[in-house]
Amino acid sequence: MYTPWGYRGAMHGYEGHKDDLLKRLRRAEGQVRGIARMVDDDQYCIDILTQVSAVTKALENVALSLLDDHLSHCVAEAAAQGGPVAEEKLREANQAIARLVRS
Amino acid sequence: MYTPWGYRGAMHGYEGHKDDLLKRLRRAEGQVRGIARMVDDDQYCIDILTQVSAVTKALENVALSLLDDHLSHCVAEAAAQGGPVAEEKLREANQAIARLVRS
Amino acid sequence: MYTPWGYRGAMHGYEGHKDDLLKRLRRAEGQVRGIARMVDDDQYCIDILTQVSAVTKALENVALSLLDDHLSHCVAEAAAQGGPVAEEKLREANQAIARLVRS
Amino acid sequence: MYTPWGYRGAMHGYEGHKDDLLKRLRRAEGQVRGIARMVDDDQYCIDILTQVSAVTKALENVALSLLDDHLSHCVAEAAAQGGPVAEEKLREANQAIARLVRS
């Protein structure tokens, strides 16, 4: 794999959004912990389900941000150079999208 | 069908699965924390996305378990008694299902 | 709650919404036909994708309506009578919900 | 990478899969028509729901194929040329992915 970003070590397109991603992931972690506490406290199923839907949606949005950055940087750069690396990046991105759509 | 939850206040059908739910939620919490660590360590977007899809799927399965228990206990018991409480329980369950399908 | 559907064979709760469901399904059928026409006319991928998302969402809403009616009638009535029929209806409804959430 | 789609107006990457897409869309159209017939014939809700989940999944797969072709052709070619067209194609693709994940 020989691309300029390859040896710069910046193998990720979310560089510019790292703080935002970390903040959202920590909030999601807290939400999951809160859901466990609700179960432990015997809270009402529907209220717990509402929280599970909320955290699932939040994680889905994290995934969409990551994918957006990935396509706009890693995949776009690989595509600009073409060849088997570009093909591999596209194949890999398409599989990640399929997993996301089906999850 | 004569159940005591109405006045005991234990309005949850997941009683019998509490330990299992807590175990799955703690695992999900650890997975979200692991994803934050991956972002912090500048790991590759696609690998992070794979983990986000996995935890989203795990939380979706927690939601389906909760919903199954809720329908089989709270809703079934309310339906057996009929009246406005049954209607309210059904309305509420249908809204939770819609949120889950759309999230 | 005393309902005759058991021996009348009318095993569906969407009775009251039949016309609405048929209208929505015919519109969805027309949308899918329109998408095929777009592909045949070599239209732009993104415009086709927008239509596919729209019809998928429409069908998802049809499914949520059917499920709502099913829970509020068939399942509620079976639950009121209890026993193995109720259990079977609940099991079946939970499986349909899981298929829907995962599709 | 030098491609003529820009001025040929053939703005689609699914060229090579057109027959396959049309076949799948016609099958989906028939499935939706079949679902309307099931409703018209008062068939059992759960059986109808199974068919709705099946056609939704089939349409989702059509969308994933279209998106795969779109990224591998239109977006990759635009990325190779860079500039505002590339940015616009990426923005548009990311929005389509988000719609798909949320539908």
Short mmCIF file of C-alpha atoms in Angstrom, two decimals:
data_model
loop_
_atom_site.label_atom_id
_atom_site.label_comp_id
_atom_site.label_asym_id
_atom_site.label_seq_id
_atom_site.Cartn_x
_atom_site.Cartn_y
_atom_site.Cartn_z
CA MET A 1 0.00 0.00 0.00
CA TYR A 2 1.78 3.15 -1.09
CA THR A 3 -0.10 6.34 -0.49
CA PRO A 4 1.02 9.58 1.01
CA TRP A 5 -1.22 9.22 3.99
CA GLY A 6 0.16 5.71 4.51
CA TYR A 7 3.48 6.89 5.91
CA ARG A 8 2.08 9.95 7.53
CA GLY A 9 0.35 7.43 9.76
CA ALA A 10 -2.90 9.31 9.49
CA MET A 11 -4.89 6.18 8.63
CA HIS A 12 -8.13 7.75 9.58
CA GLY A 13 -10.32 10.41 8.16
CA TYR A 14 -11.93 11.38 11.49
CA GLU A 15 -8.83 13.34 12.61
CA GLY A 16 -10.72 16.63 12.58
CA HIS A 17 -13.69 15.19 14.51
CA LYS A 18 -11.84 13.18 17.13
CA ASP A 19 -12.90 15.28 20.13
CA ASP A 20 -16.50 15.33 19.00
CA LEU A 21 -16.50 11.55 18.45
CA LEU A 22 -14.95 10.91 21.85
CA LYS A 23 -17.51 13.15 23.53
CA ARG A 24 -20.38 11.31 21.82
CA LEU A 25 -18.94 7.90 22.64
CA ARG A 26 -18.48 8.80 26.30
CA ARG A 27 -22.06 10.02 26.44
CA ALA A 28 -23.19 6.72 24.84
CA GLU A 29 -21.14 4.76 27.37
CA GLY A 30 -22.87 6.67 30.17
CA GLN A 31 -26.25 5.97 28.59
CA VAL A 32 -25.58 2.22 28.46
CA ARG A 33 -24.44 2.31 32.11
CA GLY A 34 -27.65 4.19 32.94
CA ILE A 35 -29.72 1.50 31.21
CA ALA A 36 -28.02 -1.21 33.29
CA ARG A 37 -28.86 0.81 36.41
CA MET A 38 -32.52 1.05 35.30
CA VAL A 39 -32.67 -2.74 34.89
CA ASP A 40 -30.99 -3.21 38.27
CA ASP A 41 -33.57 -0.86 39.84
CA ASP A 42 -36.48 -2.80 38.28
CA GLN A 43 -37.64 0.18 36.27
CA TYR A 44 -40.45 -0.01 33.76
CA CYS A 45 -39.66 -1.92 30.51
CA ILE A 46 -40.97 0.79 28.21
CA ASP A 47 -38.81 3.47 29.84
CA ILE A 48 -35.76 1.22 29.46
CA LEU A 49 -36.65 0.53 25.80
CA THR A 50 -36.84 4.28 25.16
CA GLN A 51 -33.28 4.65 26.45
CA VAL A 52 -32.05 1.68 24.40
CA SER A 53 -33.55 3.23 21.24
CA ALA A 54 -31.87 6.55 22.09
CA VAL A 55 -28.39 5.08 22.55
CA THR A 56 -28.77 2.88 19.45
CA LYS A 57 -29.65 5.99 17.44
CA ALA A 58 -26.69 7.89 18.94
CA LEU A 59 -24.28 5.08 18.01
CA GLU A 60 -25.76 4.91 14.52
CA ASN A 61 -25.01 8.61 14.13
CA VAL A 62 -21.43 8.06 15.34
CA ALA A 63 -21.12 5.35 12.67
CA LEU A 64 -22.49 7.68 9.97
CA SER A 65 -19.98 10.39 10.96
CA LEU A 66 -17.09 7.92 10.86
CA LEU A 67 -18.22 6.61 7.49
CA ASP A 68 -18.62 10.12 6.09
CA ASP A 69 -15.08 11.02 7.14
CA HIS A 70 -13.76 7.70 5.86
CA LEU A 71 -15.32 8.12 2.40
CA SER A 72 -14.31 11.77 2.16
CA HIS A 73 -10.69 11.08 3.07
CA CYS A 74 -9.34 7.53 2.94
CA VAL A 75 -11.58 6.29 0.12
CA ALA A 76 -11.42 9.52 -1.90
CA GLU A 77 -7.61 9.55 -1.66
CA ALA A 78 -7.32 5.90 -2.63
CA ALA A 79 -9.73 6.48 -5.53
CA ALA A 80 -7.61 9.38 -6.73
CA GLN A 81 -4.66 7.01 -7.07
CA GLY A 82 -6.71 4.14 -8.52
CA GLY A 83 -5.46 0.58 -8.84
CA PRO A 84 -5.98 -2.37 -6.50
CA VAL A 85 -5.69 -0.25 -3.34
CA ALA A 86 -8.63 1.87 -4.48
CA GLU A 87 -10.62 -1.26 -5.27
CA GLU A 88 -9.85 -2.75 -1.89
CA LYS A 89 -10.84 0.47 -0.06
CA LEU A 90 -14.13 0.60 -1.97
CA ARG A 91 -14.91 -3.07 -1.34
CA GLU A 92 -14.20 -2.59 2.35
CA ALA A 93 -16.32 0.59 2.58
CA ASN A 94 -19.23 -1.11 0.82
CA GLN A 95 -19.10 -4.01 3.26
CA ALA A 96 -19.09 -1.60 6.22
CA ILE A 97 -22.12 0.21 4.76
CA ALA A 98 -23.97 -3.10 4.31
CA ARG A 99 -23.22 -4.12 7.92
CA LEU A 100 -24.49 -0.74 9.09
CA VAL A 101 -27.69 -0.86 7.03
CA ARG A 102 -28.41 -4.40 8.23
CA SER A 103 -27.63 -3.76 11.92
CA MET B 1 -54.93 -14.67 34.94
CA TYR B 2 -54.35 -13.13 38.32
CA THR B 3 -51.10 -11.34 38.92
CA PRO B 4 -49.90 -9.17 41.72
CA TRP B 5 -47.71 -6.74 39.81
CA GLY B 6 -50.47 -4.15 39.68
CA TYR B 7 -50.28 -3.34 43.34
CA ARG B 8 -46.76 -4.56 44.06
CA GLY B 9 -45.53 -1.96 41.63
CA ALA B 10 -43.09 -4.41 40.06
CA MET B 11 -44.07 -3.33 36.58
CA HIS B 12 -41.54 -5.29 34.63
CA GLY B 13 -41.64 -8.54 32.77
CA TYR B 14 -37.86 -9.03 32.60
CA GLU B 15 -37.66 -10.24 36.22
CA GLY B 16 -36.53 -13.71 35.16
CA HIS B 17 -33.89 -12.37 32.76
CA LYS B 18 -32.42 -9.63 34.90
CA ASP B 19 -28.96 -11.20 35.37
CA ASP B 20 -28.71 -12.00 31.68
CA LEU B 21 -29.75 -8.45 30.71
CA LEU B 22 -27.27 -6.90 33.13
CA LYS B 23 -24.47 -9.09 31.79
CA ARG B 24 -25.27 -8.10 28.21
CA LEU B 25 -25.52 -4.40 29.10
CA ARG B 26 -22.18 -4.46 30.92
CA ARG B 27 -20.58 -6.12 27.94
CA ALA B 28 -22.11 -3.44 25.67
CA GLU B 29 -20.81 -0.72 27.99
CA GLY B 30 -17.32 -2.22 27.73
CA GLN B 31 -17.65 -2.37 23.95
CA VAL B 32 -18.56 1.34 23.74
CA ARG B 33 -15.60 2.17 26.02
CA GLY B 34 -13.39 0.07 23.73
CA ILE B 35 -14.63 2.02 20.70
CA ALA B 36 -13.71 5.32 22.39
CA ARG B 37 -10.25 3.88 23.06
CA MET B 38 -9.91 2.90 19.38
CA VAL B 39 -10.77 6.48 18.33
CA ASP B 40 -8.33 7.86 20.90
CA ASP B 41 -5.60 5.55 19.53
CA ASP B 42 -6.28 6.70 15.93
CA GLN B 43 -7.28 3.23 14.81
CA TYR B 44 -8.57 2.50 11.35
CA CYS B 45 -12.13 3.78 10.60
CA ILE B 46 -13.38 0.49 9.17
CA ASP B 47 -12.29 -1.46 12.26
CA ILE B 48 -14.07 1.07 14.48
CA LEU B 49 -17.21 0.84 12.30
CA THR B 50 -17.18 -2.94 12.67
CA GLN B 51 -17.23 -2.53 16.46
CA VAL B 52 -20.02 0.09 16.30
CA SER B 53 -22.15 -2.28 14.20
CA ALA B 54 -21.49 -5.07 16.72
CA VAL B 55 -22.55 -3.05 19.78
CA THR B 56 -25.58 -1.63 17.95
CA LYS B 57 -26.67 -5.18 17.11
CA ALA B 58 -26.08 -6.28 20.71
CA LEU B 59 -28.22 -3.40 22.05
CA GLU B 60 -30.92 -4.17 19.49
CA ASN B 61 -31.02 -7.73 20.82
CA VAL B 62 -31.29 -6.44 24.39
CA ALA B 63 -34.25 -4.32 23.24
CA LEU B 64 -35.91 -7.32 21.55
CA SER B 65 -35.53 -9.37 24.76
CA LEU B 66 -37.02 -6.59 26.88
CA LEU B 67 -39.89 -6.18 24.44
CA ASP B 68 -40.54 -9.93 24.33
CA ASP B 69 -40.73 -10.07 28.13
CA HIS B 70 -42.86 -6.93 28.22
CA LEU B 71 -45.42 -8.27 25.74
CA SER B 72 -45.49 -11.71 27.33
CA HIS B 73 -46.05 -10.34 30.82
CA CYS B 74 -47.16 -6.72 31.27
CA VAL B 75 -49.14 -6.45 28.03
CA ALA B 76 -50.59 -9.95 28.17
CA GLU B 77 -51.73 -9.39 31.76
CA ALA B 78 -53.24 -6.01 30.98
CA ALA B 79 -54.99 -7.51 27.93
CA ALA B 80 -56.44 -10.22 30.14
CA GLN B 81 -58.04 -7.54 32.30
CA GLY B 82 -59.14 -5.40 29.35
CA GLY B 83 -60.37 -1.84 29.63
CA PRO B 84 -58.45 1.41 29.30
CA VAL B 85 -55.31 0.05 31.03
CA ALA B 86 -55.05 -2.67 28.36
CA GLU B 87 -55.51 -0.09 25.62
CA GLU B 88 -52.86 2.16 27.12
CA LYS B 89 -50.38 -0.73 27.46
CA LEU B 90 -50.95 -1.71 23.84
CA ARG B 91 -50.58 1.85 22.58
CA GLU B 92 -47.37 2.25 24.54
CA ALA B 93 -45.95 -1.08 23.32
CA ASN B 94 -46.75 -0.20 19.70
CA GLN B 95 -44.95 3.11 20.05
CA ALA B 96 -41.89 1.39 21.54
CA ILE B 97 -41.88 -1.09 18.63
CA ALA B 98 -42.08 1.76 16.10
CA ARG B 99 -39.18 3.58 17.78
CA LEU B 100 -37.15 0.38 17.69
CA VAL B 101 -37.91 -0.37 14.03
CA ARG B 102 -37.04 3.20 13.06
CA SER B 103 -33.85 3.46 15.14
CA MET C 1 -63.42 -9.73 26.32
CA TYR C 2 -65.45 -12.07 24.18
CA THR C 3 -64.74 -12.20 20.52
CA PRO C 4 -65.83 -14.57 17.86
CA TRP C 5 -62.83 -14.52 15.58
CA GLY C 6 -61.65 -17.89 16.83
CA TYR C 7 -64.47 -19.79 15.12
CA ARG C 8 -65.33 -17.28 12.45
CA GLY C 9 -61.87 -17.78 11.02
CA ALA C 10 -61.36 -14.04 10.59
CA MET C 11 -57.86 -14.23 11.97
CA HIS C 12 -56.84 -10.69 11.28
CA GLY C 13 -56.90 -7.51 13.27
CA TYR C 14 -56.51 -5.15 10.30
CA GLU C 15 -60.20 -5.48 9.31
CA GLY C 16 -60.92 -1.83 10.06
CA HIS C 17 -57.86 -0.60 8.13
CA LYS C 18 -58.12 -2.80 5.07
CA ASP C 19 -58.88 -0.02 2.57
CA ASP C 20 -56.11 2.15 3.94
CA LEU C 21 -53.61 -0.74 3.82
CA LEU C 22 -54.61 -1.62 0.24
CA LYS C 23 -54.21 2.01 -0.84
CA ARG C 24 -50.74 2.20 0.72
CA LEU C 25 -49.68 -1.12 -0.79
CA ARG C 26 -50.86 -0.10 -4.26
CA ARG C 27 -48.94 3.16 -3.95
CA ALA C 28 -45.84 1.18 -2.89
CA GLU C 29 -46.30 -1.17 -5.86
CA GLY C 30 -46.42 1.86 -8.17
CA GLN C 31 -43.29 3.26 -6.51
CA VAL C 32 -41.36 0.02 -7.09
CA ARG C 33 -42.53 -0.01 -10.73
CA GLY C 34 -41.37 3.62 -11.01
CA ILE C 35 -37.94 2.65 -9.65
CA ALA C 36 -37.61 -0.08 -12.30
CA ARG C 37 -38.48 2.53 -14.93
CA MET C 38 -35.80 4.86 -13.54
CA VAL C 39 -33.20 2.09 -13.82
CA ASP C 40 -34.40 1.26 -17.33
CA ASP C 41 -34.07 4.96 -18.28
CA ASP C 42 -30.51 5.11 -16.89
CA GLN C 43 -31.42 7.71 -14.32
CA TYR C 44 -28.98 8.94 -11.71
CA CYS C 45 -28.13 6.43 -8.93
CA ILE C 46 -28.73 8.87 -6.08
CA ASP C 47 -32.23 9.75 -7.33
CA ILE C 48 -33.05 6.05 -7.56
CA LEU C 49 -31.68 5.46 -4.06
CA THR C 50 -33.91 8.25 -2.72
CA GLN C 51 -36.94 6.45 -4.16
CA VAL C 52 -35.83 3.08 -2.77
CA SER C 53 -35.48 4.63 0.72
CA ALA C 54 -38.96 6.16 0.36
CA VAL C 55 -40.67 2.89 -0.60
CA THR C 56 -38.77 0.97 2.08
CA LYS C 57 -39.97 3.47 4.68
CA ALA C 58 -43.55 3.24 3.34
CA LEU C 59 -43.49 -0.58 3.59
CA GLU C 60 -42.02 -0.37 7.08
CA ASN C 61 -44.96 1.82 8.08
CA VAL C 62 -47.41 -0.68 6.56
CA ALA C 63 -45.72 -3.37 8.67
CA LEU C 64 -46.00 -1.24 11.83
CA SER C 65 -49.73 -0.70 11.17
CA LEU C 66 -50.31 -4.41 10.62
CA LEU C 67 -48.39 -5.25 13.77
CA ASP C 68 -50.26 -2.65 15.82
CA ASP C 69 -53.61 -4.09 14.70
CA HIS C 70 -52.37 -7.63 15.28
CA LEU C 71 -51.22 -6.93 18.84
CA SER C 72 -54.32 -4.92 19.68
CA HIS C 73 -56.70 -7.60 18.41
CA CYS C 74 -55.40 -11.13 17.81
CA VAL C 75 -52.71 -11.11 20.51
CA ALA C 76 -54.79 -9.19 23.06
CA GLU C 77 -57.71 -11.58 22.57
CA ALA C 78 -55.52 -14.65 22.81
CA ALA C 79 -53.88 -13.21 25.94
CA ALA C 80 -57.32 -12.69 27.47
CA GLN C 81 -58.02 -16.38 27.07
CA GLY C 82 -54.54 -17.46 28.19
CA GLY C 83 -53.12 -20.93 27.82
CA PRO C 84 -50.98 -22.36 25.02
CA VAL C 85 -52.77 -20.39 22.27
CA ALA C 86 -51.82 -17.13 23.99
CA GLU C 87 -48.23 -18.30 24.36
CA GLU C 88 -48.06 -19.30 20.72
CA LYS C 89 -49.49 -15.93 19.58
CA LEU C 90 -46.97 -14.06 21.71
CA ARG C 91 -44.06 -16.16 20.47
CA GLU C 92 -45.15 -15.58 16.88
CA ALA C 93 -45.59 -11.81 17.38
CA ASN C 94 -42.17 -11.51 19.01
CA GLN C 95 -40.56 -13.31 16.09
CA ALA C 96 -42.33 -10.99 13.61
CA ILE C 97 -41.09 -7.95 15.57
CA ALA C 98 -37.52 -9.29 15.55
CA ARG C 99 -37.67 -9.88 11.77
CA LEU C 100 -38.95 -6.35 11.31
CA VAL C 101 -36.32 -4.74 13.54
CA ARG C 102 -33.56 -6.67 11.76
CA SER C 103 -34.82 -6.04 8.20
CA MET D 1 -8.74 7.82 -14.71
CA TYR D 2 -10.41 9.21 -17.76
CA THR D 3 -14.07 8.58 -18.16
CA PRO D 4 -16.58 9.99 -20.54
CA TRP D 5 -19.68 9.82 -18.34
CA GLY D 6 -19.52 13.53 -17.66
CA TYR D 7 -20.51 14.54 -21.18
CA ARG D 8 -22.16 11.30 -22.30
CA GLY D 9 -24.74 11.95 -19.65
CA ALA D 10 -24.60 8.32 -18.56
CA MET D 11 -24.45 9.33 -14.90
CA HIS D 12 -24.83 5.88 -13.43
CA GLY D 13 -22.49 3.24 -12.20
CA TYR D 14 -25.02 0.38 -12.36
CA GLU D 15 -24.63 0.00 -16.14
CA GLY D 16 -23.18 -3.49 -15.81
CA HIS D 17 -25.89 -4.65 -13.38
CA LYS D 18 -28.94 -3.18 -15.08
CA ASP D 19 -30.56 -6.49 -16.04
CA ASP D 20 -30.00 -7.92 -12.60
CA LEU D 21 -31.44 -4.79 -10.92
CA LEU D 22 -34.49 -4.81 -13.19
CA LYS D 23 -35.11 -8.49 -12.46
CA ARG D 24 -34.90 -7.87 -8.70
CA LEU D 25 -37.16 -4.81 -8.90
CA ARG D 26 -39.77 -6.70 -10.93
CA ARG D 27 -39.72 -9.50 -8.40
CA ALA D 28 -40.14 -6.92 -5.60
CA GLU D 29 -43.04 -5.32 -7.46
CA GLY D 30 -44.71 -8.74 -7.73
CA GLN D 31 -44.10 -9.33 -4.01
CA VAL D 32 -45.80 -6.03 -3.08
CA ARG D 33 -48.73 -6.92 -5.37
CA GLY D 34 -48.89 -10.31 -3.65
CA ILE D 35 -49.02 -8.61 -0.24
CA ALA D 36 -51.97 -6.46 -1.38
CA ARG D 37 -53.70 -9.66 -2.52
CA MET D 38 -53.08 -11.25 0.88
CA VAL D 39 -54.66 -8.24 2.62
CA ASP D 40 -57.58 -8.34 0.19
CA ASP D 41 -58.06 -12.05 0.93
CA ASP D 42 -58.04 -11.41 4.70
CA GLN D 43 -54.99 -13.53 5.25
CA TYR D 44 -53.28 -13.86 8.60
CA CYS D 45 -51.38 -10.73 9.79
CA ILE D 46 -48.21 -12.62 10.70
CA ASP D 47 -47.98 -14.22 7.24
CA ILE D 48 -48.41 -10.79 5.65
CA LEU D 49 -45.75 -9.32 7.95
CA THR D 50 -43.33 -12.05 6.91
CA GLN D 51 -43.81 -11.05 3.27
CA VAL D 52 -43.40 -7.33 4.08
CA SER D 53 -40.10 -8.08 5.87
CA ALA D 54 -38.95 -10.12 2.85
CA VAL D 55 -39.68 -7.40 0.28
CA THR D 56 -38.17 -4.71 2.54
CA LYS D 57 -34.99 -6.78 2.81
CA ALA D 58 -34.95 -7.33 -0.98
CA LEU D 59 -35.29 -3.58 -1.63
CA GLU D 60 -32.57 -2.86 0.92
CA ASN D 61 -30.28 -5.20 -1.01
CA VAL D 62 -31.15 -3.42 -4.28
CA ALA D 63 -30.20 -0.14 -2.57
CA LEU D 64 -26.89 -1.60 -1.34
CA SER D 65 -26.07 -2.79 -4.89
CA LEU D 66 -26.88 0.62 -6.36
CA LEU D 67 -24.79 2.34 -3.72
CA ASP D 68 -21.86 -0.03 -4.23
CA ASP D 69 -21.89 0.67 -7.98
CA HIS D 70 -22.31 4.38 -7.35
CA LEU D 71 -19.33 4.60 -4.98
CA SER D 72 -17.15 2.38 -7.17
CA HIS D 73 -17.85 4.40 -10.31
CA CYS D 74 -19.38 7.87 -10.03
CA VAL D 75 -17.85 8.77 -6.66
CA ALA D 76 -14.47 7.14 -7.36
CA GLU D 77 -14.21 8.96 -10.71
CA ALA D 78 -15.21 12.29 -9.21
CA ALA D 79 -12.70 11.76 -6.38
CA ALA D 80 -9.99 11.08 -8.95
CA GLN D 81 -10.66 14.49 -10.47
CA GLY D 82 -11.03 16.24 -7.11
CA GLY D 83 -12.39 19.73 -6.65
CA PRO D 84 -15.93 20.85 -5.88
CA VAL D 85 -17.53 18.11 -8.03
CA ALA D 86 -15.83 15.45 -5.92
CA GLU D 87 -16.94 17.16 -2.74
CA GLU D 88 -20.50 17.39 -3.98
CA LYS D 89 -20.57 13.70 -4.99
CA LEU D 90 -19.25 12.69 -1.58
CA ARG D 91 -21.73 14.87 0.27
CA GLU D 92 -24.57 13.44 -1.80
CA ALA D 93 -23.41 9.83 -1.29
CA ASN D 94 -23.11 10.34 2.47
CA GLN D 95 -26.66 11.71 2.61
CA ALA D 96 -27.97 8.72 0.64
CA ILE D 97 -26.19 6.35 3.05
CA ALA D 98 -27.69 8.15 6.06
CA ARG D 99 -31.21 7.92 4.54
CA LEU D 100 -30.67 4.22 3.92
CA VAL D 101 -29.35 3.49 7.41
CA ARG D 102 -32.26 5.38 8.96
CA SER D 103 -35.00 3.87 6.76
#
